[in-house]
Coordinates of N, CA and C in Angstrom, one line a residue:
M198 N 162.3 272.1 318.7 CA 162.0 272.2 319.9 C 161.6 272.5 320.7
E199 N 161.7 272.1 321.8 CA 160.4 273.0 323.1 C 161.3 274.5 323.7
D200 N 161.2 275.5 325.3 CA 161.5 276.0 325.2 C 161.7 275.9 326.6
V201 N 162.3 276.0 327.7 CA 163.4 276.5 328.9 C 162.4 277.4 329.4
L202 N 161.9 277.6 331.0 CA 161.4 278.3 331.9 C 162.3 278.0 332.8
N203 N 163.2 278.7 333.8 CA 164.2 279.0 334.3 C 163.2 280.4 335.6
V204 N 162.7 280.7 336.4 CA 162.3 281.8 337.7 C 163.2 281.8 338.6
S205 N 164.3 280.4 338.8 CA 164.9 280.9 340.2 C 166.5 281.2 339.6
G206 N 167.4 281.2 341.2 CA 168.6 281.5 340.9 C 168.5 282.6 341.3
K207 N 168.6 283.3 342.7 CA 168.9 284.4 343.4 C 170.0 285.3 343.6
A208 N 170.9 286.0 342.6 CA 171.8 286.7 343.0 C 172.4 288.2 344.5
S209 N 173.5 287.6 344.9 CA 173.8 287.9 345.9 C 174.8 289.2 345.2
S210 N 175.1 290.2 346.0 CA 176.2 291.7 346.0 C 178.2 291.1 345.6
T211 N 177.5 290.6 346.6 CA 179.6 289.4 346.6 C 180.1 289.2 345.7
T212 N 180.0 289.4 345.3 CA 180.8 288.6 343.8 C 180.5 290.2 342.0
P213 N 181.7 290.8 341.6 CA 181.7 291.9 341.2 C 181.0 291.1 339.4
T214 N 179.6 291.8 338.6 CA 179.0 291.4 337.9 C 180.1 291.8 336.9
P215 N 180.8 290.6 335.5 CA 181.7 290.0 334.6 C 181.5 291.3 333.4
T216 N 182.0 291.7 333.2 CA 181.8 293.0 331.7 C 180.9 291.9 330.3
P217 N 180.2 292.8 329.8 CA 179.9 292.0 328.8 C 180.0 292.2 327.2
T218 N 179.8 291.3 326.4 CA 181.2 291.5 325.6 C 180.6 292.0 324.1
P219 N 180.8 292.9 323.2 CA 180.1 293.9 321.7 C 178.9 293.1 321.1
S220 N 178.1 293.2 320.7 CA 177.4 291.8 319.5 C 178.5 291.0 318.3
A221 N 178.3 289.9 318.3 CA 178.5 288.6 318.2 C 177.9 287.9 316.5
A222 N 179.1 287.7 315.9 CA 178.2 288.0 314.2 C 178.1 286.5 314.3
V223 N 177.0 285.8 313.2 CA 176.7 284.1 312.6 C 178.9 284.4 311.6
D224 N 179.6 283.2 311.7 CA 180.3 283.2 310.9 C 179.6 282.8 309.2
K225 N 179.2 282.8 308.6 CA 178.4 282.6 308.0 C 177.7 284.1 307.2
D226 N 178.9 284.2 306.1 CA 178.3 285.1 305.3 C 176.0 285.3 304.9
D227 N 176.8 284.0 304.9 CA 174.8 284.0 303.9 C 173.8 283.8 305.4
C228 N 174.4 283.6 306.0 CA 173.6 283.3 307.2 C 172.6 284.4 307.0
P229 N 170.8 284.0 307.7 CA 169.9 284.5 307.0 C 169.9 285.4 309.1
Y230 N 170.4 285.4 309.8 CA 170.3 286.0 311.2 C 172.1 285.5 312.0
T231 N 172.1 286.9 313.1 CA 173.0 287.3 313.4 C 173.0 286.9 315.1
I232 N 173.8 287.0 315.7 CA 173.6 286.7 316.9 C 174.4 288.2 317.5
E233 N 173.0 288.7 319.0 CA 173.8 289.9 319.0 C 173.5 289.7 320.6
L234 N 174.1 291.2 321.6 CA 174.0 291.0 322.5 C 172.8 291.5 323.6
V235 N 171.6 290.6 324.1 CA 170.6 291.8 324.8 C 169.9 293.0 325.3
Q236 N 169.4 294.3 324.4 CA 169.9 295.6 324.9 C 168.9 295.9 325.5
P237 N 168.8 297.3 326.5 CA 166.9 296.9 327.2 C 166.5 297.5 326.6
E238 N 166.5 298.8 324.6 CA 165.6 299.0 324.4 C 164.7 297.6 324.5
D239 N 165.0 296.1 324.3 CA 165.1 294.9 323.9 C 163.9 294.5 324.3
A240 N 163.3 295.3 325.6 CA 162.2 294.3 326.6 C 160.8 295.1 325.6
E241 N 160.5 295.2 325.3 CA 159.2 294.9 324.6 C 159.1 294.4 322.9
A242 N 159.9 294.0 322.2 CA 160.4 293.4 321.6 C 160.4 291.6 322.1
V243 N 161.4 291.6 323.1 CA 161.5 290.4 324.0 C 160.4 289.4 324.6
I244 N 159.3 290.8 325.1 CA 158.2 290.2 326.1 C 157.2 289.6 325.1
A245 N 156.9 290.8 322.9 CA 156.5 290.8 322.3 C 156.2 288.6 321.5
M246 N 157.7 288.4 321.6 CA 157.8 287.6 321.1 C 158.2 286.6 322.7
L247 N 157.6 286.1 323.5 CA 157.5 285.4 325.1 C 156.8 285.5 324.1
K248 N 155.2 286.3 324.6 CA 153.6 286.4 324.2 C 153.5 284.9 323.4
T249 N 154.0 285.3 322.5 CA 154.2 284.8 320.3 C 154.4 282.4 321.4
F250 N 155.7 282.7 321.6 CA 156.8 281.6 321.3 C 156.5 280.7 322.3
F251 N 156.0 281.4 323.6 CA 156.2 280.9 325.3 C 156.0 280.6 325.8
F252 N 154.7 281.1 326.5 CA 154.5 281.9 327.5 C 153.2 280.9 327.7
K253 N 152.5 280.5 326.3 CA 151.7 280.0 325.9 C 151.7 278.7 325.9
D254 N 153.2 278.5 325.9 CA 153.6 277.0 325.3 C 154.3 275.9 326.3
E255 N 154.6 276.9 327.8 CA 155.7 277.1 328.5 C 154.2 275.7 329.5
P256 N 154.4 273.8 329.3 CA 153.6 273.4 330.0 C 153.1 274.0 331.3
L257 N 153.8 275.0 332.4 CA 152.8 275.3 333.9 C 152.2 276.2 333.3
N258 N 152.4 276.4 332.7 CA 151.7 278.2 332.0 C 150.2 277.4 331.7
T259 N 151.0 276.2 330.8 CA 149.7 276.0 329.8 C 148.8 275.0 330.8
F260 N 149.2 274.5 331.9 CA 148.3 273.4 333.0 C 147.9 274.7 334.8
L261 N 147.8 275.5 334.5 CA 147.3 276.8 335.2 C 146.4 277.5 334.5
D262 N 146.7 277.5 333.0 CA 145.4 278.9 331.8 C 146.4 279.8 332.6
L263 N 147.5 280.5 333.1 CA 148.0 281.7 333.1 C 147.2 282.7 332.5
G264 N 147.2 283.5 331.4 CA 146.8 283.5 330.6 C 147.7 284.7 330.6
E265 N 147.5 286.2 330.6 CA 147.5 287.2 330.3 C 148.5 287.3 331.4
C266 N 149.5 288.0 332.3 CA 150.5 287.7 333.2 C 151.4 288.4 333.5
K267 N 151.4 290.0 334.1 CA 152.3 291.3 333.7 C 153.7 290.9 335.1
E268 N 152.9 290.3 336.4 CA 154.3 289.5 336.9 C 155.2 288.4 336.0
L269 N 154.9 287.4 335.2 CA 155.5 287.2 334.6 C 156.7 287.6 334.1
E270 N 155.8 289.0 332.7 CA 156.8 289.4 332.6 C 157.8 290.2 333.2
K271 N 157.6 290.6 333.5 CA 158.3 291.8 334.8 C 159.8 290.9 335.0
Y272 N 159.1 289.6 335.7 CA 160.0 288.4 335.8 C 161.4 287.9 334.8
S273 N 160.7 287.2 333.8 CA 160.8 287.5 332.3 C 162.7 287.8 332.2
L274 N 162.6 290.4 331.9 CA 163.0 290.9 332.1 C 164.1 291.5 332.7
K275 N 163.5 290.8 334.7 CA 165.0 290.6 335.1 C 166.5 289.9 334.6
P276 N 166.9 289.3 334.3 CA 168.1 289.1 333.3 C 169.1 289.8 332.9
L277 N 168.0 290.7 332.4 CA 169.0 291.4 331.5 C 169.7 292.7 331.9
T278 N 169.6 292.8 333.1 CA 170.6 293.8 333.8 C 172.0 293.1 333.7
D279 N 172.3 292.0 334.4 CA 173.5 291.0 333.8 C 174.3 291.0 332.9
N280 N 173.3 291.2 331.5 CA 174.6 292.3 330.5 C 174.8 290.6 329.7
C281 N 174.3 289.2 329.7 CA 174.6 287.7 329.6 C 174.0 287.5 328.4
S282 N 172.6 288.7 328.0 CA 171.4 287.3 327.5 C 171.6 287.5 325.9
Y283 N 171.3 286.3 324.7 CA 171.0 287.4 323.2 C 170.5 286.8 322.4
K284 N 170.2 287.8 321.9 CA 169.2 287.0 321.4 C 169.6 287.1 319.0
A285 N 169.1 285.6 318.5 CA 169.4 285.8 317.3 C 168.0 287.1 316.2
V286 N 168.9 288.2 315.3 CA 168.2 288.9 315.0 C 167.8 288.1 312.8
N287 N 167.3 288.6 312.8 CA 166.9 288.1 311.1 C 167.7 289.4 311.0
K288 N 168.1 289.7 308.8 CA 167.6 290.7 308.0 C 166.9 291.6 308.3
S289 N 165.4 291.9 308.6 CA 165.1 293.0 309.2 C 165.3 293.4 310.3
G290 N 166.3 292.6 311.5 CA 166.0 293.8 312.2 C 165.5 292.5 313.6
D291 N 164.2 291.8 313.0 CA 163.1 291.1 313.7 C 163.9 289.8 314.3
I292 N 163.8 290.4 316.6 CA 164.2 289.0 316.7 C 163.5 287.6 316.9
I293 N 164.8 287.1 316.8 CA 163.7 285.1 316.2 C 164.0 284.1 317.3
G294 N 164.5 284.6 317.4 CA 165.3 284.1 319.1 C 166.0 284.4 320.3
I295 N 166.1 283.8 321.3 CA 165.7 284.1 323.1 C 166.5 283.0 323.6
F296 N 167.9 284.5 324.4 CA 168.2 283.4 325.3 C 168.5 284.8 326.4
L297 N 167.6 283.9 327.3 CA 167.4 285.3 328.8 C 168.3 284.2 330.0
N298 N 169.4 285.3 330.0 CA 170.6 284.6 331.3 C 170.4 285.6 332.3
G299 N 171.4 284.9 333.1 CA 170.9 285.7 334.8 C 172.6 285.3 335.4
L300 N 173.4 285.9 336.2 CA 174.2 285.5 337.4 C 173.9 284.4 337.9
M301 N 174.0 284.2 339.1 CA 173.7 283.6 339.6 C 175.2 284.3 340.5
R302 N 175.3 284.3 342.2 CA 176.4 283.8 342.8 C 176.3 283.7 344.3
R303 N 177.4 282.8 344.4 CA 176.9 282.3 345.7 C 176.8 282.7 347.3
P304 N 175.6 282.2 348.1 CA 175.4 283.4 349.3 C 176.3 283.3 350.2
S305 N 176.5 284.1 350.6 CA 177.5 284.2 352.0 C 176.9 283.5 353.1
P306 N 177.8 282.3 354.6 CA 176.9 281.7 354.9 C 175.8 282.7 355.7
D307 N 175.6 284.0 355.8 CA 174.4 284.3 357.0 C 173.1 284.8 355.6
E308 N 173.5 284.5 354.5 CA 172.1 284.7 354.0 C 171.0 284.5 354.2
V309 N 170.6 284.8 353.8 CA 168.7 284.3 353.7 C 168.6 283.9 353.0
P310 N 167.8 282.7 352.0 CA 167.2 283.8 350.9 C 166.1 283.5 350.6
E311 N 165.8 284.5 349.9 CA 164.5 285.6 349.2 C 163.8 284.0 348.3
K312 N 163.0 284.1 348.7 CA 161.7 283.5 348.8 C 161.2 284.0 347.2
A313 N 160.8 283.8 346.0 CA 160.0 284.7 345.0 C 158.4 284.3 345.5
A314 N 158.1 283.7 345.8 CA 156.6 283.4 345.8 C 156.2 284.7 346.8
D315 N 157.1 285.1 347.3 CA 156.5 285.8 348.7 C 155.8 287.4 348.3
S316 N 157.0 288.1 347.0 CA 156.9 289.7 346.4 C 155.6 289.2 345.1
C317 N 154.7 288.1 344.7 CA 153.8 288.3 344.1 C 152.8 287.7 344.5
D318 N 151.7 288.9 344.1 CA 150.6 289.0 343.8 C 149.5 288.4 342.5
H319 N 149.7 286.9 342.1 CA 149.4 287.0 340.9 C 149.2 285.7 341.8
P320 N 147.8 285.2 342.2 CA 148.1 284.4 342.8 C 148.2 282.7 341.5
K321 N 148.0 282.5 339.9 CA 148.8 281.5 339.6 C 150.2 281.5 339.1
F322 N 150.2 283.1 339.3 CA 151.9 282.8 338.1 C 152.9 282.6 340.4
K323 N 152.3 282.7 341.7 CA 152.3 282.4 342.6 C 153.3 281.1 343.0
K324 N 151.5 280.5 342.3 CA 152.5 279.3 342.2 C 153.4 278.2 341.4
I325 N 154.2 278.5 340.4 CA 154.6 278.2 340.3 C 156.0 279.0 340.8
L326 N 156.2 280.4 340.5 CA 157.3 280.7 342.1 C 157.8 279.6 343.3
S327 N 156.6 279.2 343.6 CA 156.2 278.4 344.7 C 156.6 277.4 344.9
L328 N 156.9 276.7 343.8 CA 157.5 275.1 342.8 C 159.2 275.9 343.0
M329 N 158.9 276.1 342.5 CA 160.5 277.0 342.2 C 161.8 277.3 343.1
D330 N 160.8 277.9 344.2 CA 161.4 278.8 345.3 C 162.0 276.8 346.3
Y331 N 160.1 276.0 345.6 CA 160.7 274.8 346.3 C 162.1 274.4 346.2
V332 N 162.4 274.3 344.7 CA 163.7 273.2 343.7 C 164.1 273.3 344.4
E333 N 164.7 274.7 345.1 CA 165.5 275.7 346.1 C 166.1 274.8 346.2
E334 N 164.7 275.2 347.8 CA 165.7 274.2 349.6 C 165.8 273.0 348.8
K335 N 165.5 272.0 347.7 CA 165.9 271.8 348.2 C 167.0 270.4 347.5
F336 N 167.5 271.9 346.6 CA 169.1 270.8 345.4 C 169.5 272.9 345.1
N337 N 171.0 272.6 346.2 CA 170.9 274.1 345.7 C 172.7 273.7 345.1
I338 N 172.8 274.6 343.6 CA 173.3 274.2 342.9 C 175.4 274.3 343.7
F339 N 175.6 275.4 344.1 CA 176.6 275.5 344.6 C 177.2 274.7 345.5
D340 N 176.2 273.8 346.1 CA 176.2 272.8 346.8 C 177.6 272.0 346.4
Y341 N 176.1 270.9 344.9 CA 176.6 270.5 343.8 C 178.7 270.8 343.6
Y342 N 179.0 272.4 343.1 CA 180.3 273.5 342.3 C 180.7 273.6 343.6
P343 N 180.9 273.2 344.7 CA 181.9 273.8 345.9 C 182.5 274.7 345.1
N344 N 183.5 274.8 344.4 CA 183.9 275.5 344.1 C 183.9 276.4 343.2
E345 N 183.6 276.8 343.4 CA 181.7 278.1 342.0 C 181.9 279.3 342.8
E346 N 182.0 280.2 342.7 CA 181.7 280.8 343.2 C 181.0 282.0 341.9
L347 N 180.1 281.7 340.6 CA 179.3 282.5 339.5 C 178.9 281.6 338.6
I348 N 177.7 281.7 338.6 CA 177.7 280.6 337.8 C 176.4 280.6 336.9
L349 N 176.5 281.2 335.5 CA 175.5 281.0 334.7 C 174.5 279.9 334.7
D350 N 173.6 281.7 334.4 CA 172.1 280.1 334.3 C 171.2 280.9 333.7
G351 N 171.1 280.2 332.8 CA 169.2 279.8 331.2 C 168.5 280.2 332.2
K352 N 167.7 280.6 331.5 CA 166.2 280.5 331.4 C 165.4 280.7 331.5
I353 N 165.6 281.4 330.1 CA 164.4 281.5 329.4 C 165.4 281.1 327.6
L354 N 165.2 280.3 327.0 CA 165.5 279.5 325.7 C 164.1 279.3 324.6
S355 N 163.9 280.1 323.5 CA 162.8 280.2 322.7 C 162.6 281.3 321.4
V356 N 162.5 280.4 320.4 CA 162.7 280.1 319.1 C 161.3 280.2 318.4
D357 N 161.0 281.5 316.8 CA 160.6 281.9 316.3 C 160.4 280.3 316.6
T358 N 159.2 279.5 315.3 CA 158.9 278.6 315.0 C 159.0 278.9 313.6
N359 N 159.0 279.9 312.6 CA 159.1 279.6 311.3 C 160.3 280.1 311.2
Y360 N 162.2 280.1 312.1 CA 163.2 280.0 312.1 C 163.4 278.6 312.8
R361 N 163.2 277.4 313.3 CA 163.7 276.2 313.8 C 164.2 275.5 312.8
G362 N 164.8 274.5 313.5 CA 165.7 274.4 312.7 C 167.1 274.7 311.6
L363 N 167.7 276.2 311.5 CA 168.9 277.0 311.7 C 169.5 277.1 312.7
G364 N 170.1 275.8 313.4 CA 170.9 276.2 314.4 C 171.2 277.1 315.7
I365 N 169.3 278.3 315.4 CA 169.5 279.7 316.7 C 170.1 278.5 317.5
A366 N 169.4 278.0 318.6 CA 169.3 277.1 319.1 C 171.2 277.4 320.4
G367 N 171.2 276.6 319.2 CA 173.1 276.1 319.5 C 173.4 276.8 319.3
R368 N 173.1 278.9 318.5 CA 174.9 279.3 317.8 C 173.5 280.2 319.6
L369 N 172.8 280.7 319.4 CA 172.4 281.2 320.4 C 173.7 280.2 322.5
T370 N 173.7 279.4 322.1 CA 174.3 278.4 322.9 C 175.4 279.5 323.4
E371 N 176.0 278.0 322.2 CA 177.7 279.2 322.2 C 177.4 281.0 322.1
R372 N 177.1 281.0 322.6 CA 177.4 282.6 322.5 C 177.6 283.0 324.0
A373 N 177.1 282.4 324.3 CA 176.7 282.1 326.2 C 178.4 281.5 326.7
Y374 N 178.1 280.6 325.8 CA 180.0 279.2 326.0 C 181.0 280.9 325.5
E375 N 180.8 282.2 324.6 CA 182.7 282.7 325.3 C 181.7 283.1 326.3
Y376 N 180.8 284.1 326.6 CA 181.0 285.0 327.3 C 181.3 284.0 328.5
M377 N 180.7 283.4 329.2 CA 181.3 282.6 330.8 C 183.0 282.0 329.8
R378 N 184.4 281.9 328.7 CA 185.1 282.0 329.3 C 185.8 283.6 329.4
E379 N 184.9 284.4 329.1 CA 185.8 285.7 328.7 C 185.4 285.7 330.2
N380 N 185.2 285.5 330.3 CA 184.6 286.2 331.3 C 185.2 284.9 333.1
G381 N 185.4 283.6 332.9 CA 186.4 282.6 333.8 C 184.7 281.9 334.5
I382 N 183.3 281.7 333.7 CA 182.8 281.4 334.5 C 182.9 279.9 334.1
N383 N 182.6 278.7 335.0 CA 182.8 277.2 334.0 C 181.6 276.6 334.2
V384 N 180.3 276.8 335.3 CA 179.3 275.8 334.8 C 177.9 276.7 334.3
Y385 N 176.6 276.2 333.7 CA 176.3 277.0 332.6 C 174.9 275.3 334.0
H386 N 174.0 276.1 333.9 CA 173.0 276.9 335.1 C 171.3 275.9 333.7
V387 N 170.9 275.1 334.3 CA 168.8 275.5 333.4 C 168.2 274.5 334.2
L388 N 166.8 275.4 334.7 CA 165.7 274.5 334.7 C 165.1 274.9 333.9
C389 N 164.6 273.0 333.8 CA 163.7 272.9 333.2 C 162.3 272.6 333.4
S390 N 161.4 272.6 333.1 CA 160.2 272.3 333.3 C 159.4 271.4 332.5
S391 N 159.5 271.3 330.9 CA 159.4 270.9 329.7 C 161.1 270.0 329.2
H392 N 159.4 268.4 329.2 CA 160.8 267.2 329.4 C 161.4 267.2 327.5
Y393 N 160.6 268.3 327.1 CA 161.8 268.0 326.3 C 162.7 268.7 325.7
S394 N 161.8 270.7 326.3 CA 163.0 271.7 327.1 C 164.4 271.1 327.0
A395 N 163.7 269.8 328.3 CA 165.6 268.7 329.3 C 166.0 268.4 327.6
R396 N 165.6 267.6 327.1 CA 166.0 267.4 325.5 C 166.9 268.1 325.0
V397 N 166.3 269.0 325.2 CA 167.2 270.2 323.3 C 169.0 270.1 324.6
M398 N 168.8 270.8 325.7 CA 170.1 270.8 326.8 C 171.0 269.9 327.3
E399 N 170.4 268.2 326.6 CA 171.2 267.0 326.4 C 171.6 267.0 324.9
K400 N 171.0 267.9 324.1 CA 171.8 267.3 323.2 C 172.3 268.8 323.0
L401 N 173.1 269.9 323.8 CA 174.0 270.8 323.5 C 174.8 270.9 324.4
G402 N 174.3 269.2 324.7 CA 175.6 268.8 326.4 C 175.6 268.9 327.8
F403 N 174.6 269.3 328.3 CA 174.2 269.5 329.2 C 173.5 268.5 330.8
H404 N 174.2 267.9 331.0 CA 173.6 266.7 332.3 C 172.8 266.7 332.9
E405 N 172.2 266.0 334.1 CA 170.9 266.4 334.6 C 171.8 266.8 336.0
V406 N 171.3 267.2 336.6 CA 172.2 267.0 338.1 C 171.0 267.0 339.1
F407 N 169.8 266.7 338.7 CA 168.6 267.2 339.5 C 168.0 266.7 339.4
S408 N 166.6 266.0 340.1 CA 164.7 265.7 338.8 C 163.9 265.7 340.4
M409 N 162.7 265.8 340.0 CA 162.5 266.5 340.6 C 160.7 265.5 340.0
Q410 N 160.0 264.6 340.5 CA 158.9 265.2 339.5 C 157.7 265.2 340.4
F411 N 156.7 266.5 340.0 CA 155.4 266.8 339.7 C 154.8 266.4 340.9
S412 N 154.8 265.4 341.2 CA 154.1 264.3 342.2 C 154.5 265.0 343.6
E413 N 155.7 265.2 343.4 CA 156.5 265.1 344.6 C 156.2 266.3 346.0
Y414 N 155.6 267.3 345.0 CA 155.7 268.6 345.0 C 153.3 268.8 346.2
Q415 N 154.1 268.6 346.8 CA 153.0 268.8 347.7 C 152.2 269.9 348.6
P416 N 152.6 270.7 348.7 CA 152.7 271.6 349.4 C 151.7 271.4 350.9
N417 N 150.4 271.3 350.0 CA 149.1 271.3 351.7 C 148.8 269.6 351.6
G418 N 149.9 268.9 350.4 CA 149.3 267.6 351.1 C 148.3 267.1 349.4
K419 N 148.8 267.6 348.6 CA 147.4 267.5 347.1 C 148.8 268.0 346.3
V420 N 148.9 267.1 345.5 CA 149.3 267.6 344.4 C 149.1 268.8 343.4
V421 N 149.9 269.0 343.5 CA 149.8 270.9 342.4 C 149.8 271.2 340.9
F422 N 151.3 270.0 340.4 CA 150.6 270.2 338.8 C 150.7 269.1 338.4
K423 N 149.7 268.9 337.9 CA 149.5 267.9 336.3 C 150.2 268.6 335.0
P424 N 150.7 268.7 334.5 CA 151.5 269.1 333.1 C 150.9 267.7 332.4
A425 N 151.1 268.3 331.3 CA 150.0 266.9 329.6 C 151.0 266.4 330.3
H426 N 150.7 265.5 329.3 CA 152.0 263.8 329.1 C 152.7 264.9 327.9
P427 N 153.6 264.7 327.5 CA 155.5 263.8 328.4 C 156.0 264.6 329.5
H428 N 155.7 266.1 330.1 CA 156.1 266.6 331.0 C 155.6 265.5 333.0
V429 N 156.7 265.0 333.1 CA 156.4 264.7 334.7 C 157.1 265.4 335.8
G430 N 158.3 266.7 334.9 CA 159.2 266.5 337.1 C 159.7 268.3 336.1
M431 N 160.6 268.2 336.8 CA 161.1 269.5 336.6 C 162.1 268.5 336.8
R432 N 163.8 269.6 335.9 CA 165.0 268.3 335.5 C 165.5 270.4 336.3
I433 N 168.1 269.9 336.9 CA 168.3 270.6 336.4 C 169.4 270.4 335.9
M434 N 169.6 270.9 334.7 CA 170.5 270.8 333.8 C 172.2 271.6 334.2
A435 N 172.9 271.4 333.8 CA 174.3 272.1 334.1 C 175.2 272.1 333.3
K436 N 176.3 271.8 332.3 CA 177.3 272.4 331.5 C 178.4 272.9 332.1
E437 N 179.7 272.1 332.3 CA 180.7 272.9 332.6 C 181.9 273.0 331.7
L438 N 182.4 273.1 330.8 CA 182.6 274.2 330.5 C 184.9 274.4 331.1
D439 N 184.7 273.8 329.9 CA 186.3 273.4 329.9 C 187.1 274.5 329.3
L440 N 187.6 275.8 330.1 CA 188.0 277.4 329.8 C 188.9 277.6 328.6
D441 N 189.7 276.1 329.0 CA 191.6 275.5 327.3 C 190.4 275.3 326.3
D442 N 189.2 274.9 326.4 CA 188.6 274.5 324.7 C 187.7 275.7 324.2
K443 N 188.5 275.7 323.3 CA 187.9 277.1 322.6 C 187.3 276.2 321.0
Q444 N 186.5 275.6 321.4 CA 186.0 274.6 320.3 C 184.4 275.1 320.7
A445 N 184.2 275.2 320.2 CA 182.0 276.0 320.8 C 181.7 274.6 320.0
T446 N 180.6 274.5 320.3 CA 179.7 273.1 320.4 C 178.7 273.6 318.8
K447 N 179.2 272.6 317.9 CA 178.1 272.8 317.0 C 176.6 272.5 316.9
T448 N 176.6 271.9 318.4 CA 174.6 271.5 317.5 C 173.6 271.9 316.9
K449 N 172.8 272.0 315.7 CA 172.0 272.3 314.8 C 171.0 271.5 315.4
L450 N 169.3 272.7 315.6 CA 168.8 272.0 316.2 C 167.4 272.1 315.5

């Protein structure tokens, strides 16, 4: 399973923040892990896992040879304050999977969108943020869903390679669905920079609402990103959740 990177989705303060639900254990007693809410004190462990299983393999990071990037680490932890990110924890207490989520709120009509790249000093990561800003300019998820005021934004999904095949990605996503039902959120949004991550999201029931080839992004008349095949572009995936449907998806990855 490949990972998902999304560093877009700015929030305004017009919509109240939903209340998180306490940790939820996996149903089966013999399951080697539980699903729990990511806590602020997990930040160091989350970054350690991302360094091992995500940052070095993400296609844009790899193409740019991003290396150590404190700005990326800080940006990755920003959604924790929304209290809707989840972790898979093994019986030894180690984090073996994470789905970092944030909340996207409909901006007010007179609100000027903040560009994430403007405040970034790291030259390589700034290129990635500029691409995300460009995608956000091209496609507004709230135009696609005109009746929604609050959308769950899936930012990073990553699973320890030693524990893949145990359904961790599916269970992390199921827990996010529960959060959506509990807080009346209808739409789950994920921006994929990887061909494989988009396929994973399709297996989890997401569908494409926007796509753009990397070759289309030419801010100075030249293509900026040329990741290795099969990573050819950005895809925004979405899932509309039936809030009356209490049957969680049981996709196993």
